[in-house]
mmCIF file of C-alpha atoms in Angstrom:
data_model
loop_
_atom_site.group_PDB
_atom_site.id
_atom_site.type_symbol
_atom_site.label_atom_id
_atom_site.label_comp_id
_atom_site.label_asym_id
_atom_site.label_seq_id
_atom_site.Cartn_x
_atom_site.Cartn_y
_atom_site.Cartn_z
ATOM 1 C CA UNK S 1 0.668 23.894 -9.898
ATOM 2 C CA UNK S 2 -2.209 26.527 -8.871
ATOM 3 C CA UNK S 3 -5.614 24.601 -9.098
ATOM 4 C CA UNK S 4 -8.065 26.676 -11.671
ATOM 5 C CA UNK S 5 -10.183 29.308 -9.907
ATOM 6 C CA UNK S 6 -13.216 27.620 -10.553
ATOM 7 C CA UNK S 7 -12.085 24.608 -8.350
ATOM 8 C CA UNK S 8 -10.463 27.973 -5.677
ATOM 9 C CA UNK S 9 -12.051 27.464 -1.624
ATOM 10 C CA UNK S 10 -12.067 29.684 0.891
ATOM 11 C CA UNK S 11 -10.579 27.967 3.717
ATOM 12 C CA UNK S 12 -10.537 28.321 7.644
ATOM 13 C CA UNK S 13 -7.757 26.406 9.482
ATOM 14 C CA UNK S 14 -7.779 27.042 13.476
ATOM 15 C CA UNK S 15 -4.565 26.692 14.850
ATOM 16 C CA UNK S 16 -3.336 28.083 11.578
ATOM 17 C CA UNK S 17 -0.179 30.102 13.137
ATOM 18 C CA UNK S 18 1.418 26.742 14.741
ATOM 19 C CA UNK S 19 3.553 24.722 13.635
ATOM 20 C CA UNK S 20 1.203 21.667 11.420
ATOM 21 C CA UNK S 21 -1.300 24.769 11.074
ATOM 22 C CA UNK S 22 1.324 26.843 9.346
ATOM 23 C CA UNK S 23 2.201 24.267 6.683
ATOM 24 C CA UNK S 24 -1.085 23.260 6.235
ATOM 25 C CA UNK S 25 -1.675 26.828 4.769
ATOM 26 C CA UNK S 26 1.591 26.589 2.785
ATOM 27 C CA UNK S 27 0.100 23.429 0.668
ATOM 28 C CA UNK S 28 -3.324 25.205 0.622
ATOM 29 C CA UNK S 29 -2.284 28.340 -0.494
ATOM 30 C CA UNK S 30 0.062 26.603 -3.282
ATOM 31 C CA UNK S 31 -3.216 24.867 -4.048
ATOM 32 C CA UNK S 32 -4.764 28.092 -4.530
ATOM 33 C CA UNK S 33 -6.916 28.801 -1.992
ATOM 34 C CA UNK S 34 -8.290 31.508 -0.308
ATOM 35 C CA UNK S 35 -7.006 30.780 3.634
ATOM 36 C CA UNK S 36 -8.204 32.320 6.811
ATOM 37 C CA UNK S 37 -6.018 31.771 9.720
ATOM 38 C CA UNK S 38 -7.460 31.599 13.159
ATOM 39 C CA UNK S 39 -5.112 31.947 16.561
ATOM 40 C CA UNK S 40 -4.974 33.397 19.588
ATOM 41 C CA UNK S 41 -0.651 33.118 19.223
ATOM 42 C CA UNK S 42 -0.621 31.041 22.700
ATOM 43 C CA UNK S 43 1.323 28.801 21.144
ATOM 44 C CA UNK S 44 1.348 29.723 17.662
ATOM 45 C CA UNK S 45 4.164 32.201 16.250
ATOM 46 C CA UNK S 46 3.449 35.314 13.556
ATOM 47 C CA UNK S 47 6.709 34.087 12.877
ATOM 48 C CA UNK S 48 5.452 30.882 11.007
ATOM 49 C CA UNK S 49 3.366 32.720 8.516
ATOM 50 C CA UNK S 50 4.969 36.222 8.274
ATOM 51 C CA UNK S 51 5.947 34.961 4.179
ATOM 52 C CA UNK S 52 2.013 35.209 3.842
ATOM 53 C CA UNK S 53 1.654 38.811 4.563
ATOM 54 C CA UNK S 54 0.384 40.472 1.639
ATOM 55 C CA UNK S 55 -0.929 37.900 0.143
ATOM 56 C CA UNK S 56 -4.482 38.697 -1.405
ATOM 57 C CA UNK S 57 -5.829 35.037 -0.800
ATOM 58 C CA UNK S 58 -4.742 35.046 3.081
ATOM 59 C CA UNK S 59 -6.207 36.998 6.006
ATOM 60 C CA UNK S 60 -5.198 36.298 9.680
ATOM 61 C CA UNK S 61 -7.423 36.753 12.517
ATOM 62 C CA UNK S 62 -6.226 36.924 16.484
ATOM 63 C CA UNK S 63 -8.727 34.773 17.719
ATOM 64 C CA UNK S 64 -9.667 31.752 20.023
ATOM 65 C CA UNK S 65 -11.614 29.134 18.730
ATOM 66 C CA UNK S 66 -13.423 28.787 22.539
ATOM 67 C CA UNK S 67 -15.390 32.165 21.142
ATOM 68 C CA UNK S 68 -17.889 31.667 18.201
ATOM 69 C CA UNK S 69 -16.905 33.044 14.876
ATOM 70 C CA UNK S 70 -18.635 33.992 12.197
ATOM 71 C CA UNK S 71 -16.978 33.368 8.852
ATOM 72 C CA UNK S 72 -18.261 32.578 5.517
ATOM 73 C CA UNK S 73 -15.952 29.356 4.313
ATOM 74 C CA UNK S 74 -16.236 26.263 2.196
ATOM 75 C CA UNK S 75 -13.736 24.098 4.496
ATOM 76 C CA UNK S 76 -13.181 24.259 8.338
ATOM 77 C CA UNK S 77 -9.358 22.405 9.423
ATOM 78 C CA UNK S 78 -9.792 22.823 13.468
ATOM 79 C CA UNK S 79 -6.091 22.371 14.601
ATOM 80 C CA UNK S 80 -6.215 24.708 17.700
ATOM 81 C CA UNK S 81 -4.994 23.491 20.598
ATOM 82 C CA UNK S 82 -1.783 23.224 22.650
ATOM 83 C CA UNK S 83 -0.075 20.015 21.463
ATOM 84 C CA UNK S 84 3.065 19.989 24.118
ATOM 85 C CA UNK S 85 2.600 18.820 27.181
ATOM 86 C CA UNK S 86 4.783 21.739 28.368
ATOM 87 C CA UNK S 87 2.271 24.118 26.749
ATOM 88 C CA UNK S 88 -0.820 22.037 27.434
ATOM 89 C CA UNK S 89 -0.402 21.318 31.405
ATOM 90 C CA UNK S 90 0.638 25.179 31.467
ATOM 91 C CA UNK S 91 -2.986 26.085 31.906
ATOM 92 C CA UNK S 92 -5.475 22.419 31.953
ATOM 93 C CA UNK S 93 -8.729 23.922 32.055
ATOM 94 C CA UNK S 94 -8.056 26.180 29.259
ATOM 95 C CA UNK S 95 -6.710 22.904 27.158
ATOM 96 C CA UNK S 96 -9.904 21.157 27.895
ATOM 97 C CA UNK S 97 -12.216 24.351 26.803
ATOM 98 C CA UNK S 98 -10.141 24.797 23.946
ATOM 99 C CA UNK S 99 -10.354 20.835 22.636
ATOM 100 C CA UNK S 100 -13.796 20.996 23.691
ATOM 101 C CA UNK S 101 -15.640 24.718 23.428
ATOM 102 C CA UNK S 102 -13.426 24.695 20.481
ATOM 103 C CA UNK S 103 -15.425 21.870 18.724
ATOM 104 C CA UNK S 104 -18.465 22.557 19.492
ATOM 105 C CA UNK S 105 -17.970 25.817 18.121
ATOM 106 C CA UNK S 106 -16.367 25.134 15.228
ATOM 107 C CA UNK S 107 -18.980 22.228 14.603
ATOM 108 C CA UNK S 108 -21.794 24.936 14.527
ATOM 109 C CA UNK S 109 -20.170 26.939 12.476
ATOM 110 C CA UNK S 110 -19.885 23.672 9.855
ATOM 111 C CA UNK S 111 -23.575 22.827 10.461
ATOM 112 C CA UNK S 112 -24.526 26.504 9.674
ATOM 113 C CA UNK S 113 -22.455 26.795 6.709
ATOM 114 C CA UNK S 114 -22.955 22.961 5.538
ATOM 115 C CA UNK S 115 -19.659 22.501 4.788
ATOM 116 C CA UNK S 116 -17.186 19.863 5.491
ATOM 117 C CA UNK S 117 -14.477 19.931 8.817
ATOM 118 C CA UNK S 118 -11.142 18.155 9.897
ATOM 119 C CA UNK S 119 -10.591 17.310 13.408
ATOM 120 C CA UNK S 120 -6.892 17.247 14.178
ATOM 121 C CA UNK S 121 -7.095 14.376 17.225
ATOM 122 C CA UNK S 122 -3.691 12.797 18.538
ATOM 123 C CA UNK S 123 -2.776 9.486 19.451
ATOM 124 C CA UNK S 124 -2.981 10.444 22.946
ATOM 125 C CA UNK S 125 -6.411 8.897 22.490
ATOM 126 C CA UNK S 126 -4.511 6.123 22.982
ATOM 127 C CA UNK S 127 -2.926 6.763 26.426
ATOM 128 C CA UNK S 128 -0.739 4.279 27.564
ATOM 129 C CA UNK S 129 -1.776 1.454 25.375
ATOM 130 C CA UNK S 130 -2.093 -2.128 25.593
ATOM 131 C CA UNK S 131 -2.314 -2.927 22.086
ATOM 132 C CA UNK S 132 0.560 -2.562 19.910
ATOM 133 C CA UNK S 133 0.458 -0.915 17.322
ATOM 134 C CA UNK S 134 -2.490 0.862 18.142
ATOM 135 C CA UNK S 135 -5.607 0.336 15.655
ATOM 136 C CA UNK S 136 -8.871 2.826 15.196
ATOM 137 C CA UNK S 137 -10.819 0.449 16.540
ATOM 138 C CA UNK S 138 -8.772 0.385 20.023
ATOM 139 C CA UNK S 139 -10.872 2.140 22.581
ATOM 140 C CA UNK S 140 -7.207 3.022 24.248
ATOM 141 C CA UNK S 141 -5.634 2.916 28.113
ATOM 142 C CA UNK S 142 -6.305 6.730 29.491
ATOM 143 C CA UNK S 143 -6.401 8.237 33.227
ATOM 144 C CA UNK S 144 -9.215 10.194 32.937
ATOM 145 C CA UNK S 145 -7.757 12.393 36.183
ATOM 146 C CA UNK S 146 -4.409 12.429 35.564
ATOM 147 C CA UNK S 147 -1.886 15.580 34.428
ATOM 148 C CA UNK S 148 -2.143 14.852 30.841
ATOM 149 C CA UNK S 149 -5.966 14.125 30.940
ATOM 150 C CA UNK S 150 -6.762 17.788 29.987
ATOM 151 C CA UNK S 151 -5.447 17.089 26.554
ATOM 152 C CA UNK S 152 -6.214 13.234 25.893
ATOM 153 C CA UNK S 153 -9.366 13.341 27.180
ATOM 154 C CA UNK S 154 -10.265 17.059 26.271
ATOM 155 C CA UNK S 155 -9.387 15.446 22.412
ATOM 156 C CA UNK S 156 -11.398 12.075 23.467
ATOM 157 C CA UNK S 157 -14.498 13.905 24.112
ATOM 158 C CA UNK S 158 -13.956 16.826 20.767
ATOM 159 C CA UNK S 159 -14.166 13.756 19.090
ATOM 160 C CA UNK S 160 -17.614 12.637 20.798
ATOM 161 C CA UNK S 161 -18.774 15.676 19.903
ATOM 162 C CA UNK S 162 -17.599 15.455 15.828
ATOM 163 C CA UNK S 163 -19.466 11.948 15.816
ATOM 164 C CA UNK S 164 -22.546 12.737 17.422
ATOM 165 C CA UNK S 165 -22.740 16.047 15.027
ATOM 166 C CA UNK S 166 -22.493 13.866 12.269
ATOM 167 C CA UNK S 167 -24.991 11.306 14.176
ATOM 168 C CA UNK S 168 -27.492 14.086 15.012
ATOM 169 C CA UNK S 169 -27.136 16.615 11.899
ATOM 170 C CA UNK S 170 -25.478 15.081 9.260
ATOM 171 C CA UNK S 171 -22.327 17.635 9.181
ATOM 172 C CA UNK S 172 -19.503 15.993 6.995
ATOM 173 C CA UNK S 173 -16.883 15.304 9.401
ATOM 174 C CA UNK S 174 -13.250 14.058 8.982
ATOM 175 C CA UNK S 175 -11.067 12.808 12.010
ATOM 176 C CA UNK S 176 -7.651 12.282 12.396
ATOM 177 C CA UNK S 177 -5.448 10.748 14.881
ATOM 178 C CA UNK S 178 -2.210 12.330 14.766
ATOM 179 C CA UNK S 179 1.313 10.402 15.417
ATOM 180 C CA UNK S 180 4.485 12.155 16.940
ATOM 181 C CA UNK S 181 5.698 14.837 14.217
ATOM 182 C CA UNK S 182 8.512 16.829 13.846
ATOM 183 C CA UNK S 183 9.638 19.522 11.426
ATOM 184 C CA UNK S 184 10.463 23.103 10.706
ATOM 185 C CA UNK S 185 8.723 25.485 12.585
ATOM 186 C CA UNK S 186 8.532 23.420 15.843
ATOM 187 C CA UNK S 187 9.458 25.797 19.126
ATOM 188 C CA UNK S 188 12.652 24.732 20.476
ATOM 189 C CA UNK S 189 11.262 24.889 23.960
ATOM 190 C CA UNK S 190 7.838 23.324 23.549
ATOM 191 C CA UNK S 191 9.298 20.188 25.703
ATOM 192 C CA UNK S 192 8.774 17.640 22.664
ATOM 193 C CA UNK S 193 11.382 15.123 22.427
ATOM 194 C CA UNK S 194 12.564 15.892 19.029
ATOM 195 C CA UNK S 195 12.981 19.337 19.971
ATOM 196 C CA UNK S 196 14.419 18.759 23.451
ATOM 197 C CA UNK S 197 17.573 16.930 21.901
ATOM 198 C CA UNK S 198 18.433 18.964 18.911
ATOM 199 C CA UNK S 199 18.008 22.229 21.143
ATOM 200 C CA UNK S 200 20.468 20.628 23.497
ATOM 201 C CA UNK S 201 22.905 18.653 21.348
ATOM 202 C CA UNK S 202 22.904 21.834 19.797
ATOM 203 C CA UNK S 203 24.020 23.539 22.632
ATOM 204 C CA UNK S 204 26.231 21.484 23.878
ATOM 205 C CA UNK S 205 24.193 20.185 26.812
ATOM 206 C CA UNK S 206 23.290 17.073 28.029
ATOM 207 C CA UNK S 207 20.569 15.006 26.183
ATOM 208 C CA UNK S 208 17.777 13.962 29.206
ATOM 209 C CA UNK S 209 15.890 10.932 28.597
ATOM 210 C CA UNK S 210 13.299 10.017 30.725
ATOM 211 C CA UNK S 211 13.055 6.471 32.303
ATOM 212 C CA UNK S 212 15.653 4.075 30.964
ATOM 213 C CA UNK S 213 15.469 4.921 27.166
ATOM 214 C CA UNK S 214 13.085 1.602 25.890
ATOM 215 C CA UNK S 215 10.053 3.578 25.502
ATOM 216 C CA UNK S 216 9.550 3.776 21.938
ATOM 217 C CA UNK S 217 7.925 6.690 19.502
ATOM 218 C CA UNK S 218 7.473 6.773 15.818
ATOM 219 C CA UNK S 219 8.057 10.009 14.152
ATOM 220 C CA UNK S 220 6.239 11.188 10.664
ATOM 221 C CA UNK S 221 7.783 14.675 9.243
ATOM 222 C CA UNK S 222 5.200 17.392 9.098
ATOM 223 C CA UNK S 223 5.152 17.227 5.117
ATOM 224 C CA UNK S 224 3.907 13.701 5.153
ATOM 225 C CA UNK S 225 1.928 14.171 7.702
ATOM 226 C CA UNK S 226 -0.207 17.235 5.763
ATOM 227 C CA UNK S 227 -0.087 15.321 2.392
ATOM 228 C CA UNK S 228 -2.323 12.946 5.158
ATOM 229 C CA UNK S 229 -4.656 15.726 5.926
ATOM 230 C CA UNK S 230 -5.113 16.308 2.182
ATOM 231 C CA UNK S 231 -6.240 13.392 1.077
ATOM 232 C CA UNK S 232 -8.496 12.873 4.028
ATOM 233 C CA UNK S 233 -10.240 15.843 3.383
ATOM 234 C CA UNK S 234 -10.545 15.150 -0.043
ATOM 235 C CA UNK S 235 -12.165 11.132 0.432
ATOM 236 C CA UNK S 236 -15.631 10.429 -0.164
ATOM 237 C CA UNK S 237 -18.068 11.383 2.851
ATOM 238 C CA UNK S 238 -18.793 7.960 4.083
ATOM 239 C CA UNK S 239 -14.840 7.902 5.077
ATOM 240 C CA UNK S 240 -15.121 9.639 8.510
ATOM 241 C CA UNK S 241 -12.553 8.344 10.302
ATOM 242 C CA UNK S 242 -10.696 8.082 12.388
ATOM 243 C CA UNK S 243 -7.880 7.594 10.714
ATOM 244 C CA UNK S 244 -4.607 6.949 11.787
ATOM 245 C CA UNK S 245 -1.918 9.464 10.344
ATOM 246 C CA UNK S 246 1.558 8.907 11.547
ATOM 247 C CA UNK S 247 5.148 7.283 10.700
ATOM 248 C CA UNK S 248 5.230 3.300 11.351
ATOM 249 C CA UNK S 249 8.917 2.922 12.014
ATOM 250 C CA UNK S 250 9.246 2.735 15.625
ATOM 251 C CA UNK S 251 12.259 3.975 17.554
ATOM 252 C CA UNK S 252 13.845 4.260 21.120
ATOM 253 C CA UNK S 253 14.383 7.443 22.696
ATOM 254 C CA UNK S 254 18.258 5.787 22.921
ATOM 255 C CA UNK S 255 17.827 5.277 19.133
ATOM 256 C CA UNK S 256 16.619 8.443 18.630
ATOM 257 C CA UNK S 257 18.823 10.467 20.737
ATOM 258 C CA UNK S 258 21.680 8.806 19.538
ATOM 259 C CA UNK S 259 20.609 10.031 15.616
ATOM 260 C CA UNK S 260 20.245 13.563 16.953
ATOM 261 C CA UNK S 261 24.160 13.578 18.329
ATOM 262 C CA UNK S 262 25.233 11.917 14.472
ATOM 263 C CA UNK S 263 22.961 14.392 12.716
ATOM 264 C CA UNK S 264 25.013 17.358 14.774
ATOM 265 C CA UNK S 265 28.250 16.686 15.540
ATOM 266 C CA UNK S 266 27.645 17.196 18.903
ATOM 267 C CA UNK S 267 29.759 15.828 21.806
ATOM 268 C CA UNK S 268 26.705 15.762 24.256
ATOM 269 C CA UNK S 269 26.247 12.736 26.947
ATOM 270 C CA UNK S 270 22.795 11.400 27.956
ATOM 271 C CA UNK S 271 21.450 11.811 31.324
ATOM 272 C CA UNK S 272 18.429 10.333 32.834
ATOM 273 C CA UNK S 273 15.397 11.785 34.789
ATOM 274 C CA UNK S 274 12.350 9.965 36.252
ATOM 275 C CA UNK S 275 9.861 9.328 33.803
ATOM 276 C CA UNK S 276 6.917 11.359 33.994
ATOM 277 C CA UNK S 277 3.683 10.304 35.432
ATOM 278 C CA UNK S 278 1.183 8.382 32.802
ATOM 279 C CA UNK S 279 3.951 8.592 29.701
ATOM 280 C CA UNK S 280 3.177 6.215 27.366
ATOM 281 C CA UNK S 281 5.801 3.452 27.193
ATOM 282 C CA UNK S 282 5.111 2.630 23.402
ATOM 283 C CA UNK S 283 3.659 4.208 20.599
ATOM 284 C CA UNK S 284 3.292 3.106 17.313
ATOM 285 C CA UNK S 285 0.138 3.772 14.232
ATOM 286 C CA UNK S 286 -1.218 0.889 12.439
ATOM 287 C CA UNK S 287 -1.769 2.319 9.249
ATOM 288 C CA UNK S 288 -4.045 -0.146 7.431
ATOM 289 C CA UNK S 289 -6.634 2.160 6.813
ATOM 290 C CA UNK S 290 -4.791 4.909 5.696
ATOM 291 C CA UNK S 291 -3.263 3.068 3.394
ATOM 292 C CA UNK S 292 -5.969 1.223 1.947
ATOM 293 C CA UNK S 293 -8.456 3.999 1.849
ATOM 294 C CA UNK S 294 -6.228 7.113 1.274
ATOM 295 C CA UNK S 295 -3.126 5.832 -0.781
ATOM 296 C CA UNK S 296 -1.312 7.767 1.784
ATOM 297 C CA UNK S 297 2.254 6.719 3.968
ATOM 298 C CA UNK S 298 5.256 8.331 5.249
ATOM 299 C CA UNK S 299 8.086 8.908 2.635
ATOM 300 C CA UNK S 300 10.303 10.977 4.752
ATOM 301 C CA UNK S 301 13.117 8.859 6.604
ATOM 302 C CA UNK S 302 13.760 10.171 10.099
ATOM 303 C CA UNK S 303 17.453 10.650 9.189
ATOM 304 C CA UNK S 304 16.276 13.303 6.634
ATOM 305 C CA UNK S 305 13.606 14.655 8.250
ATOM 306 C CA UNK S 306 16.180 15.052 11.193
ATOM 307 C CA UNK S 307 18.498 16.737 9.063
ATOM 308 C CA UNK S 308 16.002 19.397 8.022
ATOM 309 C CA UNK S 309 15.128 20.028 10.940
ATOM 310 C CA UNK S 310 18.379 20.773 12.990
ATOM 311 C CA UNK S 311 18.751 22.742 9.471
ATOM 312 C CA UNK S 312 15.894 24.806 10.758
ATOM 313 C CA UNK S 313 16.978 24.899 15.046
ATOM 314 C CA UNK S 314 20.719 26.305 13.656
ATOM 315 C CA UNK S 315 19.376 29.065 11.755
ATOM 316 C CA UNK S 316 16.733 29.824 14.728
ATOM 317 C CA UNK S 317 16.644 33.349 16.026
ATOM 318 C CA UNK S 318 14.468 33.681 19.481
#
């Protein structure tokens, strides 16, 4: 149900043509809201909102959040950035400038307007941990000069910059630390896991697994995961964050790439590759706060969640 129009925003959500960004809009707008959608399509597909076209209460704008723009918005959800490490080792420096110019400029834009802003961080905050499950309070286990660095610590430092904002003038911040998702609307090649095996059990192709298999992921469905962003956006001010958003249940890449060949039918083996330098070995949210705080978990069971998905890759039309 449409909220009343007295209780309508007008909403900005960077990022908004990807694949969380996308269905972020899709419960806003249902909510309705007035959405602005900010990308620059690098990794972000027209394809994802096209159903929004004509739409009085959205407007899309081709633009990249490590420019300044000048909107006039209640709400600022900064999502842009590459999220794949396919997509975000592609071009480093321009990862880091995003995570970074990108907050800052989006941060000036809240302080002008006075209005509240979500921080989409990642668990790659994390890095390679050595405490399991990983809390907010864990400071994490990152290589600050390695391949992946230009995303975990180009988010590490975006979310310096959210705190000391706050810190130095008073802008209403919310941060969260995203888990492994999966869903509709993910690219088939952007080199995730989830969409490395249904892409090739799909096709009939071997299933690569990196390293032996053991390292573990947990995997929240992108509805849960926005129902998340919701109701941190919606807490009480003193609620900051961060605040981890992400599925508990933790799984194998075996596990997992075994559920993918059920899920499909498919008669595809598993080969093994080298694992990749500075891959996190486990990964798993503790969700305490969430819980506590927002009333929020995962409902979605992967098995489902799978389903929908490879629903999604078989009707996929590059």
């Amino acid at each position: 149900m449409a909220r009343l129009y007295e209780s309508r925003k007008r909403i900005l959500v960077t990022g908004g043509a990807g694949f969380l960004g996308s269905h972020l809009i899709d419960k806003l707008m249902g909510q309705g809201h007035e959405v602005i959608c900010a990308d620059n399509l690098f990794t972000g597909s027209k394809r994802n909102i096209e159903h929004l076209h004509g739409n009085p209460r959205f407007e899309f704008l081709r633009h990249d959040v490590c420019n300044p723009l000048k909107v006039e918005v209640d709400e600022i959800y900064n999502l842009a950035c590459p999220a794949s490490p396919v997509h975000y080792q592609y071009n480093p420096v321009l990862t880091t400038k995003t995570s970074v110019m990108g907050a800052l400029n989006m941060l000036g834009l809240a302080k002008r307007l006075r209005c509240r802003i979500f921080q989409a961080s990642t668990s790659e905050v994390y890095g390679d941990p050595e405490v399991h499950p990983q809390r907010e309070d864990y400071w994490g286990h990152v290589n600050p000069i390695g391949t992946r660095a230009c995303y975990d610590e180009g988010k590490r430092c975006a979310e310096t910059l959210f705190f000391d904002y706050h810190r130095q003038h008073g802008v209403d911040i919310k941060v969260a630390r995203i888990f492994n998702t999966y869903g509709p609307r993910m690219h088939p090649r952007d080199g995730r896991v989830v969409s490395n095996f249904i892409t090739q059990a799909l096709a009939g192709e071997d299933l690569t697994i990196y390293g032996d298999g053991s390292q573990t992921r947990s995997f929240c469905y992108c509805d849960d995961l926005v129902d998340g962003f919701l109701k941190l956006m919606d807490s009480p001010p003193e609620l900051t964050g961060p605040v981890n958003l992400g599925n508990p249940g933790e799984f194998t890449m075996i596990e997992l790439a075994g559920e993918v060949l059920r899920l499909t039918g498919s008669r595809s083996k598993v080969k093994h590759l080298p694992l990749p330098a500075d891959d996190p070995k486990q990964r798993q949210p503790d969700i305490t706060l969430a819980r506590k705080a927002l009333g929020w978990e995962p409902k979605v069971p992967l098995a489902d969640g799978l389903a929908r998905t490879i629903d999604h890759f078989r009707s996929f039309d590059d």
